[in-house]
XYZ file of C-alpha atoms in Angstrom:
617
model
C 139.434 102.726 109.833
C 137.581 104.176 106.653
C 137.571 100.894 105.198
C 136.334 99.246 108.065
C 133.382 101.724 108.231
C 132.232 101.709 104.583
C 132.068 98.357 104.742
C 129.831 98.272 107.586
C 127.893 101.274 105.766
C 127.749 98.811 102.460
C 126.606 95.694 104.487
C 123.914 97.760 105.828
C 122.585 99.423 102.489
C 122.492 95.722 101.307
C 120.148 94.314 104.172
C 117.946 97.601 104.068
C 117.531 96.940 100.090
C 116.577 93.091 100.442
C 114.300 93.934 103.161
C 112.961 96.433 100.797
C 112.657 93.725 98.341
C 110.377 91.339 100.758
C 108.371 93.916 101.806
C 107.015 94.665 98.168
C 106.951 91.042 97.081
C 104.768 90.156 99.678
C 102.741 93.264 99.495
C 102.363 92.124 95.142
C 101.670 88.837 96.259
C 98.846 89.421 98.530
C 97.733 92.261 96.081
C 96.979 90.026 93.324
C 96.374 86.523 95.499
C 92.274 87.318 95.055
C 91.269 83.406 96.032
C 92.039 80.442 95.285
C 94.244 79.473 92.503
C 91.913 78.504 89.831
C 93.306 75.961 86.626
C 94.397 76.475 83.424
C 92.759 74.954 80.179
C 93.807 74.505 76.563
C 91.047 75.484 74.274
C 90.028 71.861 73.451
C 89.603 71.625 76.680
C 87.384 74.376 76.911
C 85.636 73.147 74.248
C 84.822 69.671 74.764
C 83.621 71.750 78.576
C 81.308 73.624 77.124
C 79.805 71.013 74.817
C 78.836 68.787 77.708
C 77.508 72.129 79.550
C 79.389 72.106 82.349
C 80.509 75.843 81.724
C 78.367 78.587 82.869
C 79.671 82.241 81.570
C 82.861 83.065 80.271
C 84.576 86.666 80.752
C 86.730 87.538 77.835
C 89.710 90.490 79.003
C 91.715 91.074 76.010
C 93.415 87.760 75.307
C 92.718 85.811 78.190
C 89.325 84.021 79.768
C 87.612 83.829 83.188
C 85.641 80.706 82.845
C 83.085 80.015 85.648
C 81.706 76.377 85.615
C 78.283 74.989 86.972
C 79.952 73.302 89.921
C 81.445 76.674 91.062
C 84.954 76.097 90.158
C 86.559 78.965 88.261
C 88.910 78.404 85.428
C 91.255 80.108 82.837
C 92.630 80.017 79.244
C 93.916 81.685 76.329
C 92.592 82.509 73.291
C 94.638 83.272 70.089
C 95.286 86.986 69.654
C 93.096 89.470 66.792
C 90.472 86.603 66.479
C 87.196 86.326 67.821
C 86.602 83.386 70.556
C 83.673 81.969 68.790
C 85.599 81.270 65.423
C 88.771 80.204 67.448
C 86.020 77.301 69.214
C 84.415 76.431 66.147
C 87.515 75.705 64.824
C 88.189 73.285 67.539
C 84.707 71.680 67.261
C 82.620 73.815 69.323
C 78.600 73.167 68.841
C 76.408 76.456 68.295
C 73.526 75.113 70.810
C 76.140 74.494 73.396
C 77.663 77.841 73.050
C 73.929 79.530 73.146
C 73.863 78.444 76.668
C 76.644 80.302 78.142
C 76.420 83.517 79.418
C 79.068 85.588 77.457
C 80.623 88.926 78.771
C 83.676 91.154 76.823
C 85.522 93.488 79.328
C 88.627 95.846 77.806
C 91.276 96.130 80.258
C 91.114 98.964 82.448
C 91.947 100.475 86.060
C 95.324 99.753 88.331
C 95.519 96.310 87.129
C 96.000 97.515 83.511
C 98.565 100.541 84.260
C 100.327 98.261 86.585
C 100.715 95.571 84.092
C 101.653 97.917 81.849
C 103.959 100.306 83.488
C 105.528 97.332 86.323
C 107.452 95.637 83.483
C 109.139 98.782 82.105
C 109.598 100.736 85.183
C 110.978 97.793 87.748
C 114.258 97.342 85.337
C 114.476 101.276 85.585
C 114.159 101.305 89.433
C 116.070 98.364 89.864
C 119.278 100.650 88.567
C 118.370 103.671 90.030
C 118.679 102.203 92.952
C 122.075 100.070 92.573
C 123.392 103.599 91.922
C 121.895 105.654 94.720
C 123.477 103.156 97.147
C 126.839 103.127 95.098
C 127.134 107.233 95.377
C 125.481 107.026 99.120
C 128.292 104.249 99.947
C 131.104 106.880 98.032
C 129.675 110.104 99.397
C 129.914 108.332 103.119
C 133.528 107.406 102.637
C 134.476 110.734 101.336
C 132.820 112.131 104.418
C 134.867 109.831 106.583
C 137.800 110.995 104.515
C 137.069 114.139 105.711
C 136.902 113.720 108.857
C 139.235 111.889 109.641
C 141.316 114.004 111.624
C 138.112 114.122 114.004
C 138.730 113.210 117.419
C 136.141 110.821 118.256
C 135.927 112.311 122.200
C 133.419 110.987 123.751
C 131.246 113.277 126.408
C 130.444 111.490 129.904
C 126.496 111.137 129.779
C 126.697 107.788 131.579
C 124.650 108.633 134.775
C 122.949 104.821 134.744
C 125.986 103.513 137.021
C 127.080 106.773 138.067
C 130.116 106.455 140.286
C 130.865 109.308 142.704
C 133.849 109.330 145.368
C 131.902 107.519 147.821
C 132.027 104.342 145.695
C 135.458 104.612 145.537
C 137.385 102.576 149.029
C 140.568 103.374 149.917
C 143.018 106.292 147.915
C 142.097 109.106 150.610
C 144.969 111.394 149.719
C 144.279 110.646 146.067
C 140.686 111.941 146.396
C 141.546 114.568 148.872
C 143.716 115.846 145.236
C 140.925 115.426 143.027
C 137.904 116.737 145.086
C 140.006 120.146 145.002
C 140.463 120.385 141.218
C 136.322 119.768 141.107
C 135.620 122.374 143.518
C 138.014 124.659 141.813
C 135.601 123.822 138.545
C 132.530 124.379 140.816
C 133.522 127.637 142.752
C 136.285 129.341 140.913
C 135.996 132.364 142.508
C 137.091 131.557 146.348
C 140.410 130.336 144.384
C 140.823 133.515 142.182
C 140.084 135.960 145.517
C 143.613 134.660 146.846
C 145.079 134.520 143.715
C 145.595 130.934 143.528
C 145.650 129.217 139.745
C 144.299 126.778 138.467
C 145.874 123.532 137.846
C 146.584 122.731 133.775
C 146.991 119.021 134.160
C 146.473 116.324 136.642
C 148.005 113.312 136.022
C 147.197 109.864 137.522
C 150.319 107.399 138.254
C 149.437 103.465 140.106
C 150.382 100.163 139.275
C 147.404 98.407 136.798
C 144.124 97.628 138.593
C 144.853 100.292 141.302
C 142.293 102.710 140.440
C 142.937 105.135 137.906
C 140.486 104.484 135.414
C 137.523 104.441 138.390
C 138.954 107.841 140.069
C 138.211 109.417 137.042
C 134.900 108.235 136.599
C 134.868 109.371 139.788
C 135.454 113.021 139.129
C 133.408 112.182 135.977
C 130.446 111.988 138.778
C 131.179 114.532 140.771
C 131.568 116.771 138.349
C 128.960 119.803 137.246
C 130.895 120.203 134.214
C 131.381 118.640 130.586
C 133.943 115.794 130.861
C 135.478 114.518 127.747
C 137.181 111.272 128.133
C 139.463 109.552 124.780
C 142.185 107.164 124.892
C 145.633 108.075 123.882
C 146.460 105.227 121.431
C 143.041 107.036 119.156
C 145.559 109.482 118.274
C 148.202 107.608 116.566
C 147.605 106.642 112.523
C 149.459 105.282 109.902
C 149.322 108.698 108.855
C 151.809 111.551 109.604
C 149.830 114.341 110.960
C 146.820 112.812 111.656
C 147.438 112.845 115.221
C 148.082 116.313 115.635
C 145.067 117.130 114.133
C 142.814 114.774 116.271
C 144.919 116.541 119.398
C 143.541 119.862 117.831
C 140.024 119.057 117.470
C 140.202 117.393 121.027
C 141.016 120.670 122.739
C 138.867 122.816 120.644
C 135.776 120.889 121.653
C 136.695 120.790 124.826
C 137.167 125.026 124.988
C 133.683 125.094 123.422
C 132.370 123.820 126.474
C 134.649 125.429 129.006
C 135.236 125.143 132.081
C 135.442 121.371 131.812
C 137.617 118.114 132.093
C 139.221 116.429 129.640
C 140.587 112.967 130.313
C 143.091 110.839 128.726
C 143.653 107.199 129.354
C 146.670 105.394 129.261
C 148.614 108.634 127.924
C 152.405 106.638 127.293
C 151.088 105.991 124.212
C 151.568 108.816 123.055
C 153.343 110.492 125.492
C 157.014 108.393 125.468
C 160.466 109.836 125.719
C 161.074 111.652 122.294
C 164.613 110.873 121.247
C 164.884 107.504 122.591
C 164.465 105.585 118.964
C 163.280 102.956 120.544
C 159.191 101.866 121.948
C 157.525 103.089 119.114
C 158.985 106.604 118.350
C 158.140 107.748 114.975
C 157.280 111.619 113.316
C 153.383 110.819 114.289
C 153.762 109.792 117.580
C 156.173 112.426 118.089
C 154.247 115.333 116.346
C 151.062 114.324 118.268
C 152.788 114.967 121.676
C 154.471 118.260 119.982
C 150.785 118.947 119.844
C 149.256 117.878 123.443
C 152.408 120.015 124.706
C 151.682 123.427 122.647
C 148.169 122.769 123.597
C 148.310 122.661 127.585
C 150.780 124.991 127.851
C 151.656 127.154 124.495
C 150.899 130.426 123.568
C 147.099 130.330 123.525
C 146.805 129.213 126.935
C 143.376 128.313 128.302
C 142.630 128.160 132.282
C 139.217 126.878 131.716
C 139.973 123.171 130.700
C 141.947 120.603 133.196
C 143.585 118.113 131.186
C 143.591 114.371 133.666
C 145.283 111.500 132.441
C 146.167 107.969 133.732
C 149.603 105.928 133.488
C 151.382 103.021 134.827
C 154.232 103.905 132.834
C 155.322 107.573 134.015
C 159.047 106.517 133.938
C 158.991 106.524 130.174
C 156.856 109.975 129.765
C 158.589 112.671 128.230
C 160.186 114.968 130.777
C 158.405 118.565 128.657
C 155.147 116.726 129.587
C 155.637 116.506 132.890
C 156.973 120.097 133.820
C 154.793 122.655 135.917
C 152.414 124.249 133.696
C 151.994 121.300 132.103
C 150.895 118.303 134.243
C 151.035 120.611 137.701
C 149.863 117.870 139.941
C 150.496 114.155 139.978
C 148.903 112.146 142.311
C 150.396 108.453 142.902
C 147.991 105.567 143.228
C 149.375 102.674 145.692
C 148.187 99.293 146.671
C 145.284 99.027 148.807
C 146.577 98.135 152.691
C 144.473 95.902 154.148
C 141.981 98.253 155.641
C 141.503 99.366 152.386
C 141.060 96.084 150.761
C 138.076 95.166 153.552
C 136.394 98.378 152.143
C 137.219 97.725 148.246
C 135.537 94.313 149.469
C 132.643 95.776 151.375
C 131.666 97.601 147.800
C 132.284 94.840 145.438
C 130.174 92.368 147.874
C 127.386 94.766 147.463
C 124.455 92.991 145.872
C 125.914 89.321 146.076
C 124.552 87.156 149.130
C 126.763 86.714 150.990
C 127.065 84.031 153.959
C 126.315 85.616 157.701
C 129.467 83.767 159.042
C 131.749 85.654 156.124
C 134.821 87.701 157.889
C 136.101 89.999 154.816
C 138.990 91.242 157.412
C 140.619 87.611 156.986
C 140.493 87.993 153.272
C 142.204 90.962 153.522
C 144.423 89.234 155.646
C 145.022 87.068 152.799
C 145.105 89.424 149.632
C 148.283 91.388 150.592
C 149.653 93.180 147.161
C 145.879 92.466 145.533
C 144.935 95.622 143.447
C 141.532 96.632 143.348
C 140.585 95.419 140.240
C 142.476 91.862 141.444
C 139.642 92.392 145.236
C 136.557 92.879 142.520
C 137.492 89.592 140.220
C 137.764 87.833 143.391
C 134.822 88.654 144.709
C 133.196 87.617 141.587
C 135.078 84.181 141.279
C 133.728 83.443 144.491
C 130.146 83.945 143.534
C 131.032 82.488 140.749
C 132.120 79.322 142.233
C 129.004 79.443 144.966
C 126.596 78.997 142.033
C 128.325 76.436 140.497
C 127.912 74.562 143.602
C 124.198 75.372 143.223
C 124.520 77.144 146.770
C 122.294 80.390 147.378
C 125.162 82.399 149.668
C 128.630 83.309 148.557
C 130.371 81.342 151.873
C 133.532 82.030 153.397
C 135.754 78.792 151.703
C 134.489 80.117 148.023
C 136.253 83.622 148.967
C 138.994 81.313 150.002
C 139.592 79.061 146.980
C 139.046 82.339 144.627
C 141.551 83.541 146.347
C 144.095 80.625 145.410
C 142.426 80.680 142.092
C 143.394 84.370 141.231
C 146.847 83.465 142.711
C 147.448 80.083 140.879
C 144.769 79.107 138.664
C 141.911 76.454 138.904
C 142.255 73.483 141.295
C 143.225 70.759 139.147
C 141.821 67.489 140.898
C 141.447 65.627 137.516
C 145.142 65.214 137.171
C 145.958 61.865 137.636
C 149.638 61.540 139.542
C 151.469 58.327 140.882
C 151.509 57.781 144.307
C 155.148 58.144 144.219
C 154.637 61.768 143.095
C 151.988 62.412 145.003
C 154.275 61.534 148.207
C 157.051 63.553 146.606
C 155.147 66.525 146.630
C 153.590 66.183 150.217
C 157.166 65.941 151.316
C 158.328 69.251 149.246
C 155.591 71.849 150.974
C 156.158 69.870 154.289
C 159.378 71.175 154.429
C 158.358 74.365 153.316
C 155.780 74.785 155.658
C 158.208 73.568 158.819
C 161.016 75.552 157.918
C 158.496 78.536 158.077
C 157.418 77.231 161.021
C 160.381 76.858 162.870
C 162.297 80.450 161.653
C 161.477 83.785 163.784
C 161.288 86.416 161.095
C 159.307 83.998 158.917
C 155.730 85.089 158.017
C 153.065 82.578 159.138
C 151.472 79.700 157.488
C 148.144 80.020 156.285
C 147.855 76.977 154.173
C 149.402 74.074 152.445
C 148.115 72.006 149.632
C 149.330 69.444 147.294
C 146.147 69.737 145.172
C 147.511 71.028 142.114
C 146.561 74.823 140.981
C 147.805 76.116 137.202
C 151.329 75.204 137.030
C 152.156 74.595 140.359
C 151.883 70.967 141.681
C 151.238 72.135 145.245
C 151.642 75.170 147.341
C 152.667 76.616 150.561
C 150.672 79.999 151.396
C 152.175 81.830 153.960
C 151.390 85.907 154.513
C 152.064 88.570 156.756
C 150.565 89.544 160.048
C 151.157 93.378 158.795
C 151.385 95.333 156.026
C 155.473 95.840 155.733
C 156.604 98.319 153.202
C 160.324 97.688 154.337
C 161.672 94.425 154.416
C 164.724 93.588 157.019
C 167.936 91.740 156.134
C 166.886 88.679 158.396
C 163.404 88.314 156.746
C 164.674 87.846 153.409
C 167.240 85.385 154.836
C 164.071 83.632 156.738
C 162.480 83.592 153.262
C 165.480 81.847 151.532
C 165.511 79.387 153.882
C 161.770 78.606 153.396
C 162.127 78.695 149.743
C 165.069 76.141 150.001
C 162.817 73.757 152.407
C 161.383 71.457 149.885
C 164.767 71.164 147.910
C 166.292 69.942 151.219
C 163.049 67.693 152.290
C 163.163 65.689 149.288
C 167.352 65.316 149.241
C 167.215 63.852 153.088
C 163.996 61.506 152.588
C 164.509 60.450 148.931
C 168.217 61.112 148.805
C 167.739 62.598 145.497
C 166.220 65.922 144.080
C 162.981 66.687 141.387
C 162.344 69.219 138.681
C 159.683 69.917 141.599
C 161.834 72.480 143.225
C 162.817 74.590 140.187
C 160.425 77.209 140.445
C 162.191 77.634 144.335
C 165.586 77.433 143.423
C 165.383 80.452 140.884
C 163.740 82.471 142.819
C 166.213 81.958 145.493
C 168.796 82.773 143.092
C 166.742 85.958 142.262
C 166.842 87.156 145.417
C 169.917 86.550 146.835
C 171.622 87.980 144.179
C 169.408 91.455 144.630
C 170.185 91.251 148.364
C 173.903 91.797 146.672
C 173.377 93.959 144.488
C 170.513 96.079 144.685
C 170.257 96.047 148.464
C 173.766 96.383 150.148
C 173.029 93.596 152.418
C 176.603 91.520 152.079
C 178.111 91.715 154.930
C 181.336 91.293 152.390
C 180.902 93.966 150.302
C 178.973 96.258 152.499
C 176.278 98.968 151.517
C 177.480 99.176 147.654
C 175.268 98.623 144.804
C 176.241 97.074 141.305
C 174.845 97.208 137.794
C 172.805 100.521 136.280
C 169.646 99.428 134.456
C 169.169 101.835 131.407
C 166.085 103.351 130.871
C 165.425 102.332 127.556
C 162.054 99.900 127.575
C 161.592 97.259 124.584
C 158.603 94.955 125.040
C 158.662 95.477 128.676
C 161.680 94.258 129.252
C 164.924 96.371 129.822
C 167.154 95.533 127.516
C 170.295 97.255 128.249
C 171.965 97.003 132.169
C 175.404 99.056 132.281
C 178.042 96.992 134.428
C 179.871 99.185 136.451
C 182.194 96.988 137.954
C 185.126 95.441 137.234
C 185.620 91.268 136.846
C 187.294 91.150 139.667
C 184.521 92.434 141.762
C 182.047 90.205 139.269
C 183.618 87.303 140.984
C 182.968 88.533 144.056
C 179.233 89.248 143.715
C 179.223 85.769 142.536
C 180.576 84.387 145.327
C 178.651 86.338 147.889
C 175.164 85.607 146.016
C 176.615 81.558 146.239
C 177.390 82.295 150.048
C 173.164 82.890 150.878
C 172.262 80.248 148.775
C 174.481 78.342 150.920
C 173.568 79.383 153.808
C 169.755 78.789 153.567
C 170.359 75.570 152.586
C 172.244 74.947 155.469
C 169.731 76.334 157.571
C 166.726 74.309 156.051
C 168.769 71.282 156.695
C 169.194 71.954 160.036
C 166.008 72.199 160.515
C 164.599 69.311 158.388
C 167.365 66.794 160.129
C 166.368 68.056 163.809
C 162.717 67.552 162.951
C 162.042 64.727 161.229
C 159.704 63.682 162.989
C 157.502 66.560 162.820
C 158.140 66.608 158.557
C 156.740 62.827 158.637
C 153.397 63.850 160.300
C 153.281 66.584 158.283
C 153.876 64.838 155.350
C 151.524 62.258 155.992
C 148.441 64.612 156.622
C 148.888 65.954 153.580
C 148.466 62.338 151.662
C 145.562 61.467 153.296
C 143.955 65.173 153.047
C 145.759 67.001 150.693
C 145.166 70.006 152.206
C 145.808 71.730 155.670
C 144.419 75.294 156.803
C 146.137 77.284 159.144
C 144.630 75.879 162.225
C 145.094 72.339 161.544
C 148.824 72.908 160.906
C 149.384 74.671 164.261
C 147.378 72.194 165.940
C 149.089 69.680 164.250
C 152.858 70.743 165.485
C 151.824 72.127 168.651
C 152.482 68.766 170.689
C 156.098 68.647 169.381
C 156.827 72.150 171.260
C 160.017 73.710 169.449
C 160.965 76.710 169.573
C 161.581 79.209 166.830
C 164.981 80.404 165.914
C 166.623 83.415 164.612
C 168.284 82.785 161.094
């Protein structure tokens, strides 16, 4: 850090100094630019001048002559030093009657011209240094200041009222900002707490998935607030050197008592904030001793009631279990995913300002954007306008919401890829069958849109989403959903008689799930409401990295064969369906060659004249 800022102070002194530089050049140059330039002449050119009388006065300044001709032009020369100019010309052939007619005038040198030409030539080289070393000391004098500060917590006050954001702008999280608007008024009228006795809360800390809100809630509060709020991200702690940390912590919370009562917010506070102990994500003595720090600060000796500590995680399953105690962080208020109602509102406020179409319905993109964060709604909304003025249009329509919609999902449509037509019919085949095995299943969700129009990685796709948001999920859903993932593995095996690498992707998460359904979610009807396998705790890159088997190999086999036994099973239900309908997968199939794409009214109008009945998987 300090050599990254004395280098930018260094870069700057240079460009200030050359500046400096022009500045007086040109200001020299147009000091002493009186005219035009006039010429130089030897003396035997002078004199051979003034012998034809085409001179007119000369002005002798020391050693050097201002020559004024008859035509107007000016001129200059030299003479030779401690000798007079006449005898210098006579020696050069100069004729007395010539020289009788020119008007001659001595001047000494004197004035600003004469101290500057004497006092520029010693004092420049003298300047010059002084200043080389005033910037060298200014450039070592900054750095020790920055050495010196360096256990300065560069906290940064909210003053940002430009876009102010206030709870109003914030859709959605009503229990989340019921939490919050109570610590504010606590900050705004203390005393109808205090009469009752109540206390206030120390900490507040914010837990969501990414993109769900955290960040904007507390620019929220931020907004709302009549109080100083302090906002600095965890990871500004942590240095390469021990103790550093700590001290930053220290400064942090002094500032912020200087100002009390106010708010002091923390972003992303697992990075400092981890499991002590663990030996593994990053523990080390700094990170350690700067959340020994943040802990005797909140809630040591010196305890002060004045300053509310927020902070925001998606990580609290790997905070330390002292920082999350009452007294510390007393409240913790849990972000979730928008539902859809709240999605049409986060899409009401991001649409603000951006023109939209009068025919756009933002409840069917909520429809569509089930599990969409907030952050997710806003980049779509943006894609879509986006995509609207690439297309030169004026109005954000309802198909550009659509197709950012698939683009956030899956990437850019990739029409430019050339494929055979043998792939191409492949592939039309593959998200028929998903699309009619969804079709034809009860529990399945609907169809909302197939394409063979590749998107990122994917060489087609089958959208299909809920009428409602679920948070539980029954046994014979996730069996409907095998069997739709196994559709296109089973559509290309009956018409091609042979599988692709096409239904990879499917097949593993098949395998995924069914082998959860075992052991994570009791759902085998073999080994009944047990579940196998302990992840550990312990978090490297992201990943666990350590999953405790509990179970003997006997019962290994059997969770084998029982995660094997759905596989089996959806396949053999897609294949019952596929074989029954094959007529219906041929139609299907062969809409989607000639138009690559179905929404989910053509695909329902398409299979409504074949009139079959849903079953139960």
């Amino acid at each position: 850090m300090i050599k990254t800022k004395m280098s930018g102070t260094l870069y700057k002194n240079i460009f200030w100094a050359v500046t400096t530089l022009i500045i007086l050049a040109l200001v020299f140059s147009v000091f002493f630019d009186t005219g035009p330039r006039p010429t130089n002449l030897t003396l035997d050119q002078l004199t051979l001048k003034i012998n034809q009388g085409e001179v007119s006065k000369i002005v002798v300044s020391g050693n050097d002559l201002k020559i004024e001709l008859k035509d107007g032009s000016k001129a200059l020369a030299r003479k030779e030093t401690e000798s007079a100019l006449s005898e210098t010309l006579k020696n050069y052939g100069l004729q007395s009657a010539a020289l009788q007619k020119v008007s001659l005038e001595v001047k000494e040198p004197s004035g600003l011209r004469f101290w500057l030409g004497i006092l520029l030539p010693t004092f420049i080289p003298i300047i010059a240094m002084v200043a080389i070393f005033w910037f060298i000391f200014r450039q070592a004098k900054g750095g020790a200041a920055q050495a010196f500060s360096f256990g300065k917590a560069n906290v940064r006050l909210f003053t940002s009222f430009k876009d102010k954001i206030t709870f109003k702008d914030v859709a959605g999280l009503k229990e989340a900002k019921e939490e919050l608007v109570e610590i504010v008024d606590f900050l705004r009228n203390p005393k109808k707490f205090l009469d009752i006795g109540a206390r206030i809360p120390r900490g507040v800390l914010l837990m969501g998935p990414p993109g769900s809100g955290k960040t904007l809630l507390a620019r929220a509060v931020a907004g709302e607030a009549s109080v100083p709020f302090f906002h600095i991200a965890a990871s500004e702690f942590v240095e390469m050197f021990v103790g550093v940390g700590a001290s930053r912590v220290r400064d942090l919370f002094q500032t912020a008592k200087k100002t009390a009562p106010s708010i002091l917010f923390i972003d992303e506070i697992d990075a400092v904030g981890r499991e002590r102990g663990a030996g593994l994500g990053g523990g080390h003595d700094e990170r350690e001793q700067t959340l020994n720090q943040i802990l005797v600060e909140m809630d040591g000796f010196e305890r002060n009631t004045r300053t509310i500590v927020m902070a925001a995680t998606n990580r609290p399953d790997v905070l330390d279990s002292a920082l999350l105690r009452p007294g510390r962080f007393d409240r913790r208020v849990i972000l979730d995913m928008p539902d859809i109602n709240d999605r049409e509102a986060i899409l009401i406020i991001h649409a603000k300002g951006k023109p939209l179409d009068k025919n756009v319905d933002l409840k069917k993109v909520a429809v569509r954007t089930p599990g969409f964060s907030g952050a997710d709604l806003a980049n779509l909304i943006n894609e879509a306008a986006i995509l609207a003025a690439r297309q030169s249009k004026r109005v954000v329509s309802q198909q550009n919401i659509f197709d950012s919609i698939e683009k956030v999902m899956l990437g850019p449509e990739r029409r430019s890829r050339v494929i055979s037509e043998r792939e191409k019919k492949i592939t039309a085949y593959h998200e028929a069958g998903h699309a009619l095995v969804a079709a034809s299943i009860e529990d399945a969700d609907p169809v909302h849109k197939i394409s063979i129009v590749s998107r990122g990685r994917a060489g087609g796709y089958t959208l299909k989403l809920p009428l409602e948001e679920m948070r539980l999920k029954t046994r014979s859903q996730f069996l409907s959903d095998l069997a739709m993932m196994m559709g296109g593995y089973v559509a290309e095996q009956i018409v091609f008689g042979q599988m692709s690498t096409g239904a990879s992707n499917d097949i593993k998460e098949a395998s995924e799930l069914s082998r959860r359904l075992v052991t994570q979610y009791g759902m085998s009807e073999k080994l009944g409401p047990m579940t196998f396998g302990k992840s550990e705790e312990m978090i490297f890159l992201g990943r666990e990295i350590a999953t405790e088997k509990n179970y003997s190999e006997t019962m290994s086999t059997k969770i084998d064969e029982e995660t094997s036994g759905f596989i089996k099973r959806a396949h053999q239900t897609a294949k019952k369906i596929i074989g029954a309908r094959r007529k219906v997968l041929d139609v299907i199939a062969q809409t989607l060659i000639e138009k690559e794409t179905l929404e989910q009214e053509d695909f329902y109008n398409l299979i409504k004249d074949f009139q079959f009945k849903p079953i139960a998987v």
